[in-house]
mmCIF file of C-alpha atoms (C1' of nucleotides) in Angstrom:
data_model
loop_
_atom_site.group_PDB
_atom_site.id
_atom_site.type_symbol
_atom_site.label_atom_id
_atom_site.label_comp_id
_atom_site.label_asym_id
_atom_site.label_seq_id
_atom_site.Cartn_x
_atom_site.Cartn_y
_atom_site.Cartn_z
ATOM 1 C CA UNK A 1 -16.657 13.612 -33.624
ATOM 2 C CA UNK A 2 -18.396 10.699 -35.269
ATOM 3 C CA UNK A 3 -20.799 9.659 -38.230
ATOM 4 C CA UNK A 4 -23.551 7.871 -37.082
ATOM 5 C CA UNK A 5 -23.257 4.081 -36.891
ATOM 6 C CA UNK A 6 -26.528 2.785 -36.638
ATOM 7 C CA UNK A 7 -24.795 -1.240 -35.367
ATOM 8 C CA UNK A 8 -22.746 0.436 -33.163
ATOM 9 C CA UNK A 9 -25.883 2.380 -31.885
ATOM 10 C CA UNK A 10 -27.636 -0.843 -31.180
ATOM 11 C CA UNK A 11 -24.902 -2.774 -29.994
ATOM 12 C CA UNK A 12 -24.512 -0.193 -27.245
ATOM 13 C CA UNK A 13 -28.156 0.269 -26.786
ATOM 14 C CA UNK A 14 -28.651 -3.765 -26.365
ATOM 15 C CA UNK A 15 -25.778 -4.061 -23.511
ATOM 16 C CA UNK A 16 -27.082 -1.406 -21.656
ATOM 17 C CA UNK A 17 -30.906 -2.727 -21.798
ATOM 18 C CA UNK A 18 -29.342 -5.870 -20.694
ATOM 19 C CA UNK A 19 -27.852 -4.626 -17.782
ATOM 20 C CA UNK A 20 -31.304 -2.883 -16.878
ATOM 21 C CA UNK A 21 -33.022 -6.045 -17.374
ATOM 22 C CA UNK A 22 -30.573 -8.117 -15.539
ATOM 23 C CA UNK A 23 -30.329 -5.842 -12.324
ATOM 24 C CA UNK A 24 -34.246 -5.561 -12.262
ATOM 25 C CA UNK A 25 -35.009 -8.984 -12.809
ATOM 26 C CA UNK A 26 -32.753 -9.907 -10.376
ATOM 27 C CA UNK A 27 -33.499 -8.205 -7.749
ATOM 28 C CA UNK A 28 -37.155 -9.114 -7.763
ATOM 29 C CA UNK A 29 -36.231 -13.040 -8.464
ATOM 30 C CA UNK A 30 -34.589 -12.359 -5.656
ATOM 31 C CA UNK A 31 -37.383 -12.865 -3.319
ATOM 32 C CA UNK A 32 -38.143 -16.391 -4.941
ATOM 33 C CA UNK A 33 -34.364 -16.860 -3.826
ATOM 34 C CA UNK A 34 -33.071 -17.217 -7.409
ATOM 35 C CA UNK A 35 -30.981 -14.879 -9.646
ATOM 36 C CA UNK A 36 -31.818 -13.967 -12.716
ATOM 37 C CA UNK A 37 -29.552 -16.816 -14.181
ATOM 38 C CA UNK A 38 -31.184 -19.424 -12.037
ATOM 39 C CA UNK A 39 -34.755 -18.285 -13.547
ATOM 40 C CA UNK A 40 -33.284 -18.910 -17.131
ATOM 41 C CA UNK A 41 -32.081 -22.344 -16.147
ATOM 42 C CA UNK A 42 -34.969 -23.299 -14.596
ATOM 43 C CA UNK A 43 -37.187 -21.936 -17.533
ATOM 44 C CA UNK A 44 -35.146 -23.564 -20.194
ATOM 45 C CA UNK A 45 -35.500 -27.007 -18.045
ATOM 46 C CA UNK A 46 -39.049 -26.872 -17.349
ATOM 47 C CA UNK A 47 -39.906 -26.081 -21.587
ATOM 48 C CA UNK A 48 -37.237 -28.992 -22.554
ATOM 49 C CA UNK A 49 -38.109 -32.313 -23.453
ATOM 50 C CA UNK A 50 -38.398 -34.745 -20.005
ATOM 51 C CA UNK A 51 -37.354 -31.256 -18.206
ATOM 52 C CA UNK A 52 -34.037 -32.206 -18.650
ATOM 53 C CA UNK A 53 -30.977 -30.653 -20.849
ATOM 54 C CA UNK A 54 -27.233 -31.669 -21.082
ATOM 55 C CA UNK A 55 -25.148 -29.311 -19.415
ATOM 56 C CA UNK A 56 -23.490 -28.179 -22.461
ATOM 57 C CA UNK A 57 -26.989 -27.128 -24.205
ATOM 58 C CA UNK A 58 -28.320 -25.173 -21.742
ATOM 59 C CA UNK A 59 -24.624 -23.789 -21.439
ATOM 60 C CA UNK A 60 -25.449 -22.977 -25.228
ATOM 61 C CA UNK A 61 -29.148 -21.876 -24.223
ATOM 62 C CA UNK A 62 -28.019 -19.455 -21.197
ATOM 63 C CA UNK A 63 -24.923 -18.102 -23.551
ATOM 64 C CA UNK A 64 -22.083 -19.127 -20.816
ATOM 65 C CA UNK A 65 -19.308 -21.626 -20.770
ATOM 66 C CA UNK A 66 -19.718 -25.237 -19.780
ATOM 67 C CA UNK A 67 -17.592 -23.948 -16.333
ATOM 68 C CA UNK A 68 -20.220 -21.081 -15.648
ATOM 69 C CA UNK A 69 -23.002 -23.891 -16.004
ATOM 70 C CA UNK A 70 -20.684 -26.540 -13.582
ATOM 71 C CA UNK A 71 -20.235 -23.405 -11.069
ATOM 72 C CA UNK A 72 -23.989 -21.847 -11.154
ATOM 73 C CA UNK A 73 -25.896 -25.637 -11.063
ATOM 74 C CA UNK A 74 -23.831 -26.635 -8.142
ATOM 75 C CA UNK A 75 -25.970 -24.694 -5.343
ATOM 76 C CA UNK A 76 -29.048 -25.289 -7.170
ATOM 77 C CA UNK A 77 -28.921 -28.854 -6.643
ATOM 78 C CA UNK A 78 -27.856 -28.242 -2.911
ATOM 79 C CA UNK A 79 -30.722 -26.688 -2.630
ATOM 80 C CA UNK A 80 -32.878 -29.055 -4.414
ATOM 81 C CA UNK A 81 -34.248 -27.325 -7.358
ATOM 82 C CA UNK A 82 -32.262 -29.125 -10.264
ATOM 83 C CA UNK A 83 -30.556 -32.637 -9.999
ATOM 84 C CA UNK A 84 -28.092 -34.969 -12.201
ATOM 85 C CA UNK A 85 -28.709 -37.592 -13.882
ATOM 86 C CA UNK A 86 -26.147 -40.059 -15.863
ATOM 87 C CA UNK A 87 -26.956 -41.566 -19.388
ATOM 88 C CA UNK A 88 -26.609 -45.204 -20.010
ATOM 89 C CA UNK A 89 -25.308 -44.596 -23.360
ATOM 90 C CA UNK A 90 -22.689 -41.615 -23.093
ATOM 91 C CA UNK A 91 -20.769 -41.796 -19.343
ATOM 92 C CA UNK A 92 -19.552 -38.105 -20.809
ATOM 93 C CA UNK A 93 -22.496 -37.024 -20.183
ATOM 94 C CA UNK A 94 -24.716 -35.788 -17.284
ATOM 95 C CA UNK A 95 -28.240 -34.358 -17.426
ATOM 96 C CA UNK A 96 -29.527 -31.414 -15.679
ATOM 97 C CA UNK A 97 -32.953 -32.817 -14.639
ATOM 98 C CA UNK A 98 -35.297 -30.321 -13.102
ATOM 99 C CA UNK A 99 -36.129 -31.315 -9.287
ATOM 100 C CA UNK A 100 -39.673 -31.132 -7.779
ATOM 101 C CA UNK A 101 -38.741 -28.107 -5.669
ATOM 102 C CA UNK A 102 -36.937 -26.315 -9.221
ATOM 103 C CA UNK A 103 -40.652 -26.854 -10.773
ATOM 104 C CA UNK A 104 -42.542 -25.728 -7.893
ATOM 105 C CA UNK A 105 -40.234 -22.152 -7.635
ATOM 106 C CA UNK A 106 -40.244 -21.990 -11.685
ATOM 107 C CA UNK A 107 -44.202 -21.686 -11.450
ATOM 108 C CA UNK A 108 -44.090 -19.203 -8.397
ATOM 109 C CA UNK A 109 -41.346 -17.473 -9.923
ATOM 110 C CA UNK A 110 -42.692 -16.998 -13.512
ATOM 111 C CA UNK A 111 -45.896 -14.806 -12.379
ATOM 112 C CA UNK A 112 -42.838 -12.427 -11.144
ATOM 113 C CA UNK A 113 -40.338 -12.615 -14.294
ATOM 114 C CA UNK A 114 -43.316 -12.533 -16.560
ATOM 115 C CA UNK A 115 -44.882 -9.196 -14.926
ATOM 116 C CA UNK A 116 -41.655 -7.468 -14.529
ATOM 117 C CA UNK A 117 -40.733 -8.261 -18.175
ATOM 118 C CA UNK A 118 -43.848 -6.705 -19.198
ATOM 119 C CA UNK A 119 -43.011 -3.261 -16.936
ATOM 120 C CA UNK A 120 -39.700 -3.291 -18.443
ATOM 121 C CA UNK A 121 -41.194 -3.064 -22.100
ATOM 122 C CA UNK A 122 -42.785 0.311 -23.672
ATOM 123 C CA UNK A 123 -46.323 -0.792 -24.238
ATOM 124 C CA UNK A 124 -46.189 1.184 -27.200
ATOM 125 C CA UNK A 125 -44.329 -1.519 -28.755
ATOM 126 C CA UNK A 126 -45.963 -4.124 -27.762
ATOM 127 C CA UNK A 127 -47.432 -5.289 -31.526
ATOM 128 C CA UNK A 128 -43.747 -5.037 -32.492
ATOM 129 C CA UNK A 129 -42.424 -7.112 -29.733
ATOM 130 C CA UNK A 130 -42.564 -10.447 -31.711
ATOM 131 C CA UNK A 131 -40.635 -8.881 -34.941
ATOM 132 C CA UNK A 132 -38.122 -7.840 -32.710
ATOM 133 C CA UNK A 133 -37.066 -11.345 -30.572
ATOM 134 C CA UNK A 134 -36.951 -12.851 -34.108
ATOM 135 C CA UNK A 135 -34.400 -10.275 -34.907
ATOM 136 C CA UNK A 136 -33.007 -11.298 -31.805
ATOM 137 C CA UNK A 137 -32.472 -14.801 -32.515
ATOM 138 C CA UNK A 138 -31.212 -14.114 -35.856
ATOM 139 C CA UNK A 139 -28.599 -12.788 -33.710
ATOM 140 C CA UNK A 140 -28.059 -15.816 -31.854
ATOM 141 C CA UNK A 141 -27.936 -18.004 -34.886
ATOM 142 C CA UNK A 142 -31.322 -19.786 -34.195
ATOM 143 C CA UNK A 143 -32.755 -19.032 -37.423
ATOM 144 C CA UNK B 1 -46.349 -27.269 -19.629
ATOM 145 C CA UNK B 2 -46.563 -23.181 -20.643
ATOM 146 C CA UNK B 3 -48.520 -20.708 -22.324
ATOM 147 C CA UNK B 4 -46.082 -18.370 -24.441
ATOM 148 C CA UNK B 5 -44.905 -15.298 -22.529
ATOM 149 C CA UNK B 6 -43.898 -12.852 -25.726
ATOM 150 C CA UNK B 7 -42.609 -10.463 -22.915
ATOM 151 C CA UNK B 8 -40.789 -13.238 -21.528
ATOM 152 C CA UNK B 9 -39.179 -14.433 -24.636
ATOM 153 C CA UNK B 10 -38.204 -10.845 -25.825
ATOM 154 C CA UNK B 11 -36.120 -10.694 -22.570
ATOM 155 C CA UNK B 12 -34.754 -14.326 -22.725
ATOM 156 C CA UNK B 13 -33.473 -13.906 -26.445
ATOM 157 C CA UNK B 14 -32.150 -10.267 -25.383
ATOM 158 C CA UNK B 15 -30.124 -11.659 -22.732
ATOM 159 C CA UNK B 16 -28.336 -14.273 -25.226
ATOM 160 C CA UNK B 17 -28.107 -11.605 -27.941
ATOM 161 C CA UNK B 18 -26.174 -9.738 -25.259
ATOM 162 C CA UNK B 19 -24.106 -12.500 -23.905
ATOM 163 C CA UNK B 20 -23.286 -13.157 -27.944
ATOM 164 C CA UNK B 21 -22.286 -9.988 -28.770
ATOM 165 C CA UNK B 22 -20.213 -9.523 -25.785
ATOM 166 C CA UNK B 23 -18.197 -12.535 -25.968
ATOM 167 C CA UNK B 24 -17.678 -11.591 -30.097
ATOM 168 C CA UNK B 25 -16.437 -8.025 -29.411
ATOM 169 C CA UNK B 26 -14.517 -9.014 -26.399
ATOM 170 C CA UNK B 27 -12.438 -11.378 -28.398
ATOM 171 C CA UNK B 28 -11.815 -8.866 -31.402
ATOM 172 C CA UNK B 29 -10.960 -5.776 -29.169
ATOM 173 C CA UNK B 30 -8.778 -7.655 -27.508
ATOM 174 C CA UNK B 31 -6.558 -7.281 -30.497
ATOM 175 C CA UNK B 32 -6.369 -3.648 -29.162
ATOM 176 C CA UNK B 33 -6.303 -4.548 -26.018
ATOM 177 C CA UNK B 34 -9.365 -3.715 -24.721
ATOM 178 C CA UNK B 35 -12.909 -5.165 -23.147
ATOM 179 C CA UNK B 36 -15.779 -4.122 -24.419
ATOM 180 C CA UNK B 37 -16.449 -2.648 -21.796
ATOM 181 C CA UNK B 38 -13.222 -0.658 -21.949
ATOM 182 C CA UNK B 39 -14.373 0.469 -25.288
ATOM 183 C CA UNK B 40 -17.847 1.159 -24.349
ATOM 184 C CA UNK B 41 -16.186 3.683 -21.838
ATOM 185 C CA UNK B 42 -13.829 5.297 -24.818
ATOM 186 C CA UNK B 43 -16.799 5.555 -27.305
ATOM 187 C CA UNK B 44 -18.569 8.088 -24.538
ATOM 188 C CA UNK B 45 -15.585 9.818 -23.561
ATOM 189 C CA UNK B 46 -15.194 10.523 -27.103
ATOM 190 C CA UNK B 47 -18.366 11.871 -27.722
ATOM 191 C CA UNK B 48 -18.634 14.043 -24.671
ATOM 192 C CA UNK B 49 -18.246 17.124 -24.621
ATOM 193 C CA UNK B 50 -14.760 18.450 -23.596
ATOM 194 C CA UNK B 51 -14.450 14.450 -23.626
ATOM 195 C CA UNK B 52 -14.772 13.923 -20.024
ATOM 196 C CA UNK B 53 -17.480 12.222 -18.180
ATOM 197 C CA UNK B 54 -18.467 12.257 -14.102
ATOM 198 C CA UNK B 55 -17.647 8.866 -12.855
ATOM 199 C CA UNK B 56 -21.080 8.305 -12.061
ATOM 200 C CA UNK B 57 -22.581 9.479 -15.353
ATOM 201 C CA UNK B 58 -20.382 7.047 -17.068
ATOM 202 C CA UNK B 59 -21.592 4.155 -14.621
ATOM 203 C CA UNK B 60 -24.880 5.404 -15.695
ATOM 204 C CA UNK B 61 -23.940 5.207 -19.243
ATOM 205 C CA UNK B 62 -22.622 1.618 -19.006
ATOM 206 C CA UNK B 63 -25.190 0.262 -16.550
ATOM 207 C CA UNK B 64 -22.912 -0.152 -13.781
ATOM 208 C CA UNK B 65 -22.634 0.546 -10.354
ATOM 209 C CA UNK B 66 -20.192 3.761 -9.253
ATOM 210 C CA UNK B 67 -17.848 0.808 -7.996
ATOM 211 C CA UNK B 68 -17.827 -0.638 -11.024
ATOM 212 C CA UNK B 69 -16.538 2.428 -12.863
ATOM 213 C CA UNK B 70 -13.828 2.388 -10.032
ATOM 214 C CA UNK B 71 -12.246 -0.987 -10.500
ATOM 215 C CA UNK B 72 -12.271 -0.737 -13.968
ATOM 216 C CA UNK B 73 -11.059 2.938 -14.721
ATOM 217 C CA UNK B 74 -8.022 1.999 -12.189
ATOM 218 C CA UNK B 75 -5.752 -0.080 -15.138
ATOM 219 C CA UNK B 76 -7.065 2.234 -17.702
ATOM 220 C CA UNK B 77 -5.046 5.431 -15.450
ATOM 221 C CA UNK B 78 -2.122 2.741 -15.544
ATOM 222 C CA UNK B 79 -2.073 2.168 -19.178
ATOM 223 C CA UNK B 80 -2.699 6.501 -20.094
ATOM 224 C CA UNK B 81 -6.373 5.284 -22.477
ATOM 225 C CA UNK B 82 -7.943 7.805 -19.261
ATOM 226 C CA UNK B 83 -6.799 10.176 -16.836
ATOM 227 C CA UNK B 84 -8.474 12.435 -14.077
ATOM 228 C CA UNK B 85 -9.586 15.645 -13.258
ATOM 229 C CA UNK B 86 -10.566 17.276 -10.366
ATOM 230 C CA UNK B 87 -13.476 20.180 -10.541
ATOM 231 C CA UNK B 88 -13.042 24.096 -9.435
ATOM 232 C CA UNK B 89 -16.577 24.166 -7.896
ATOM 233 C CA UNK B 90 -17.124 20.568 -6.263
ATOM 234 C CA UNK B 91 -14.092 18.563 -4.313
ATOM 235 C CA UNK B 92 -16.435 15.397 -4.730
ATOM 236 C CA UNK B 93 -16.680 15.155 -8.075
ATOM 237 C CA UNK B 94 -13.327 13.899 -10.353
ATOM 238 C CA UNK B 95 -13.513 13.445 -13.929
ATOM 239 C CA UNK B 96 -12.603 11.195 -16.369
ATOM 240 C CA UNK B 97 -10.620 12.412 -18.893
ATOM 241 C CA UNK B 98 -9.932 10.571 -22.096
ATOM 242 C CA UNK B 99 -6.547 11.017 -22.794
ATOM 243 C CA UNK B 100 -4.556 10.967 -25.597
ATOM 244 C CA UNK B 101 -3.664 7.405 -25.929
ATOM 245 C CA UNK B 102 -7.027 6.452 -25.070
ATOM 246 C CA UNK B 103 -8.370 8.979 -28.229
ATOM 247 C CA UNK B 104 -5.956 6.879 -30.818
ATOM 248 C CA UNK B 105 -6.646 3.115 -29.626
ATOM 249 C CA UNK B 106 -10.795 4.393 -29.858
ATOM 250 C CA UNK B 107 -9.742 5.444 -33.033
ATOM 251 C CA UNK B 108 -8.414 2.198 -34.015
ATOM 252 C CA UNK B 109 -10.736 0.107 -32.651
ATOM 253 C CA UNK B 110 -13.419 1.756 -33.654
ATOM 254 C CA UNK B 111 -13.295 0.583 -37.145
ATOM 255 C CA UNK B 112 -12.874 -3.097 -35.845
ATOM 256 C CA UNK B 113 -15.932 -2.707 -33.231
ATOM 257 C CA UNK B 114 -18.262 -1.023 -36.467
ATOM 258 C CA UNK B 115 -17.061 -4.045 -38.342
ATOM 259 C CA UNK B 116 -18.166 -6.946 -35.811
ATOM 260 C CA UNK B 117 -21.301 -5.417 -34.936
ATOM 261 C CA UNK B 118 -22.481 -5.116 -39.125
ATOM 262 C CA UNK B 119 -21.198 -8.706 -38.779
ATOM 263 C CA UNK B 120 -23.075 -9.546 -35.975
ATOM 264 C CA UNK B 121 -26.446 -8.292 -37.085
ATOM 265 C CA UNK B 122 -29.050 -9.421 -39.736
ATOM 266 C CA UNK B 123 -28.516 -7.404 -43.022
ATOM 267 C CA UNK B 124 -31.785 -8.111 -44.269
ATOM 268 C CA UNK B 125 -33.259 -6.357 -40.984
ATOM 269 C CA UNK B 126 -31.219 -3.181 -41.683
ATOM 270 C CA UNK B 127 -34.712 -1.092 -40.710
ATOM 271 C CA UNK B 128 -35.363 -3.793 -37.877
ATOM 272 C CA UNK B 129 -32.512 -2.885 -36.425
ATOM 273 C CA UNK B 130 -33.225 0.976 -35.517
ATOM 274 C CA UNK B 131 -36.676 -0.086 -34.693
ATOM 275 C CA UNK B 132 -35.201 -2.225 -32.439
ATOM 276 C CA UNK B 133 -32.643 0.354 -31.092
ATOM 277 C CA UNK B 134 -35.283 2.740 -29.595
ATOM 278 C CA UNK B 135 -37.453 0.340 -27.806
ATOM 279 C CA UNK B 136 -33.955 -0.678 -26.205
ATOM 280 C CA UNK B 137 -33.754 2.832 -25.348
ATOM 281 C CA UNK B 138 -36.787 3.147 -24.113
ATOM 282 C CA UNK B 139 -36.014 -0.028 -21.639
ATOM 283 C CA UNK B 140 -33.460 2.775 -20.472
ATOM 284 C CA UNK B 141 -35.443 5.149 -19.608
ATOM 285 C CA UNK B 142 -34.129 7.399 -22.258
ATOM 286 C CA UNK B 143 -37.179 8.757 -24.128
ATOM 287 C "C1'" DG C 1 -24.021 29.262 10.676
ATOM 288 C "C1'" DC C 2 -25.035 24.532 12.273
ATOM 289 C "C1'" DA C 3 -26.925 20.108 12.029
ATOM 290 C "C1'" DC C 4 -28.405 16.821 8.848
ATOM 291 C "C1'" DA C 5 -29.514 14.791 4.582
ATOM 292 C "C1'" DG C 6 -27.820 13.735 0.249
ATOM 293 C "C1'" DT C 7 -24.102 13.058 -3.384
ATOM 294 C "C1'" DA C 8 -19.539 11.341 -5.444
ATOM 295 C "C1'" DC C 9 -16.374 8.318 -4.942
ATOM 296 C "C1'" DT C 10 -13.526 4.478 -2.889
ATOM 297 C "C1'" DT C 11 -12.648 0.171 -0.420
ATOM 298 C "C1'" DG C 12 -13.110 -4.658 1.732
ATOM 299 C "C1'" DA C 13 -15.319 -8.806 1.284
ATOM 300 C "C1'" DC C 14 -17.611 -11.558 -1.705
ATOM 301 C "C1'" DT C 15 -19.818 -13.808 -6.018
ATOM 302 C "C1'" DA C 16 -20.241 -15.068 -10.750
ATOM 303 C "C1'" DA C 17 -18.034 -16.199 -14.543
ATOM 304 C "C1'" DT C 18 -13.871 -16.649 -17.505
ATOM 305 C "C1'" DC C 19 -9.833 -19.240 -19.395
ATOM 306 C "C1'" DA C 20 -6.567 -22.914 -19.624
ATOM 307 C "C1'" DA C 21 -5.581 -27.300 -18.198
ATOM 308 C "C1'" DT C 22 -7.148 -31.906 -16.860
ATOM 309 C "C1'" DT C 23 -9.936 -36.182 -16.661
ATOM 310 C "C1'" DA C 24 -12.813 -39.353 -18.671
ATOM 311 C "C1'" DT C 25 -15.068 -41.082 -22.382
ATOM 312 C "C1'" DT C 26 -16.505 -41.809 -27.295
ATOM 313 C "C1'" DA C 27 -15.840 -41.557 -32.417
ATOM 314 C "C1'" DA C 28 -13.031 -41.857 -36.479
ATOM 315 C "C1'" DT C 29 -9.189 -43.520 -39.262
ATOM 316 C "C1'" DC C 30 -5.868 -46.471 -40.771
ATOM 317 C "C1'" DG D 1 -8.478 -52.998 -32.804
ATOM 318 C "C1'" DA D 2 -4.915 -49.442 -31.662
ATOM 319 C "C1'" DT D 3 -4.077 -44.598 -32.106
ATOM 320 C "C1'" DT D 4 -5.559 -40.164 -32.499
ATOM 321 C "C1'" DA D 5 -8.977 -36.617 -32.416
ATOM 322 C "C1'" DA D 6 -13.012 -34.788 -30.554
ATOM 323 C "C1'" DT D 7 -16.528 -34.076 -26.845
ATOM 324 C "C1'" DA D 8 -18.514 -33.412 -21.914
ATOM 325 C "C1'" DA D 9 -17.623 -31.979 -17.764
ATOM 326 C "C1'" DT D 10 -14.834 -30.307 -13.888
ATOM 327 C "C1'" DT D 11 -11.189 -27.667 -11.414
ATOM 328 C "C1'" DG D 12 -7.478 -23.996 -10.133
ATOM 329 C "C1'" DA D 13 -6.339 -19.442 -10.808
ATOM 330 C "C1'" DT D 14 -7.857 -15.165 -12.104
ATOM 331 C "C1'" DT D 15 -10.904 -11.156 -13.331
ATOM 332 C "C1'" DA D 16 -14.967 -8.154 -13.454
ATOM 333 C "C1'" DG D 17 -18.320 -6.659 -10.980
ATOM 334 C "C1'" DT D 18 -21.657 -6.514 -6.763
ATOM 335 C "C1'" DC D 19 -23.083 -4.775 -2.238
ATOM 336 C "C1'" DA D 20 -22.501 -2.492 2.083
ATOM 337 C "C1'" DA D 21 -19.845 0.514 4.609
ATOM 338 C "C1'" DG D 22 -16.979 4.407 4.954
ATOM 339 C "C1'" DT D 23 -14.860 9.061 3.643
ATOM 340 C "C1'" DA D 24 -15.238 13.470 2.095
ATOM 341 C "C1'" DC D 25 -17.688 17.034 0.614
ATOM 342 C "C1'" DT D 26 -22.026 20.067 -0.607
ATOM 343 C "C1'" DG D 27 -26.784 21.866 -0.115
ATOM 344 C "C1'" DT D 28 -30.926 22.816 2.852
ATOM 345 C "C1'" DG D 29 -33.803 24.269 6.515
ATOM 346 C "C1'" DC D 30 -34.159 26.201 10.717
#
DNA sequence: GCACAGTACTTGACTAATCAATTATTAATC
DNA sequence: GATTAATAATTGATTAGTCAAGTACTGTGC
C-alpha cells in the first residue's frame, strides 16, 4: 500500500531506537539510582561552565518543558545530587548547580552509560558514528 | 572535566532528535487528531498484511510495553480509527484491526506526517539520512 | 491426560511529563 | 518613569506510559 518514504522511514526508525535506548539505559542507570533523564542532567551539568545551567537551558538541552525540568530536579536535590542557586543579577532566575554527591554518581555512573551506549551501537558503524550525531544535531538546530 | 564519549554523544543527540521530532509531529497530527504515536500505530496497521497486527507485535513495533498498547488502543476502539478481532485457533490472542475510519485519517495524515519529517531533516544529508536509518535499525535488533 | 511453564492480554497503582494558568521579575517603548 | 510585553520558574489538572500482579488460555513433558 505505500511508496517508500525514506523521512518517514527514519522518523519511525529514530523513535523506536529511542525507546530501546531509553528502556536499556535506564534500567542499568538504575542501579546508580538514577533514570536515564537524571544521567542527562547530570552529564549536561558536570560539561557546563561552573557545573551549573539555568533551568530553562538544560530544559532546552534535555528537550522537555521548563515544568518537566521543575518536576524531575525536585528529588534530585532531595537527594543531594543537584542544588539551586539564585543570581544576583536576574531574581527570575535560578541555577541548577551540580552537588558534590551529583558529581560523585555522574563519574560512577558514566563507566555504565558509556559501556552500554557502546553495546547498543553496531560496531560495524562505528567510523560512521561521528557523521551521524552531526546529522543528529542538524536535527536539533545546533548547527 | 571529560574525555569525549562518541558513543555517548551519538545517544545524547539521539535522544533530543527524538524528543524534537516528537513534540513537531505531535503538534501537526493533532490537526487530525492524532499522537504520533496514534499514527505510528495506523502506519503499521496499514502496511500489514490483512492490516491487522497482534497486540503485542504492535507493542513490539512501537517500543512499548503490552500495557502500553492497551491504554492507548482503548480511545482509538471509541473513536472507530481500530477495532478487534478475536482468532479461530488461539482464545489469547485478539487483533487489532484497522478499521475503516482509521484507513482514511492515515490517509490524510499521512501526507502531513511525510511533510514534517522532509521538514524536519537536513536536505543536504539526503544519503545521511538512510545511512543513518539502518544503524537505527540495527539498535533494534532488526538486521 | 495432567500438571506446569509460558504466552497474550488487562488492570490497579504509580510516575513522568504535558499544558494552561499564575507569580514574579526584567526589558522595551512611549 | 509608567505601562506593556516578554522571560523564568512553578503549580494544578490531566495524560501517556510503566511495572507488577492477575486472568485466561495454550503447549510440553512425563
Amino acid at each position: 500500500m505505500a511508496k517508500i518514504d525514506t523521512n518517514l522511514n527514519f522518523v519511525l526508525a529514530l523513535s523506536k531506537a529511542q525507546a530501546t535506548i531509553n528502556r536499556r539505559l535506564d534500567g542499568q542507570l538504575g542501579a546508580h539510582g538514577l533514570s536515564f533523564s537524571d544521567f542527562v542532567t547530570l552529564h549536561h551539568l558536570a560539561h557546563a561552565n561552573g557545573e551549573k545551567l539555568r533551568r530553562i537551558d538544560l530544559a532546552e538541552k534535555l528537550g522537555v518543558t521548563a515544568s518537566g525540568i521543575t518536576r524531575m530536579l525536585a528529588p534530585m536535590e532531595k537527594t543531594g545530587l543537584v542544588s539551586r542557586e539564585a543570581t544576583g543579577h536576574d531574581a527570575r532566575i535560578s541555577y541548577v548547580v551540580l552537588a558534590p554527591g551529583g558529581r560523585r554518581v555522574y563519574e560512577e555512573s558514566l563507566k555504565t552509560a558509556s559501556y552500554i551506549a557502546g553495546e547498543l551501537l553496531p560496531l560495524s558503524k562505528a567510523s560512521q558514528i561521528e557523521k551521524l550525531t552531526e546529522t543528529l544535531h542538524q536535527i536539533n538546530g545546533n548547527l
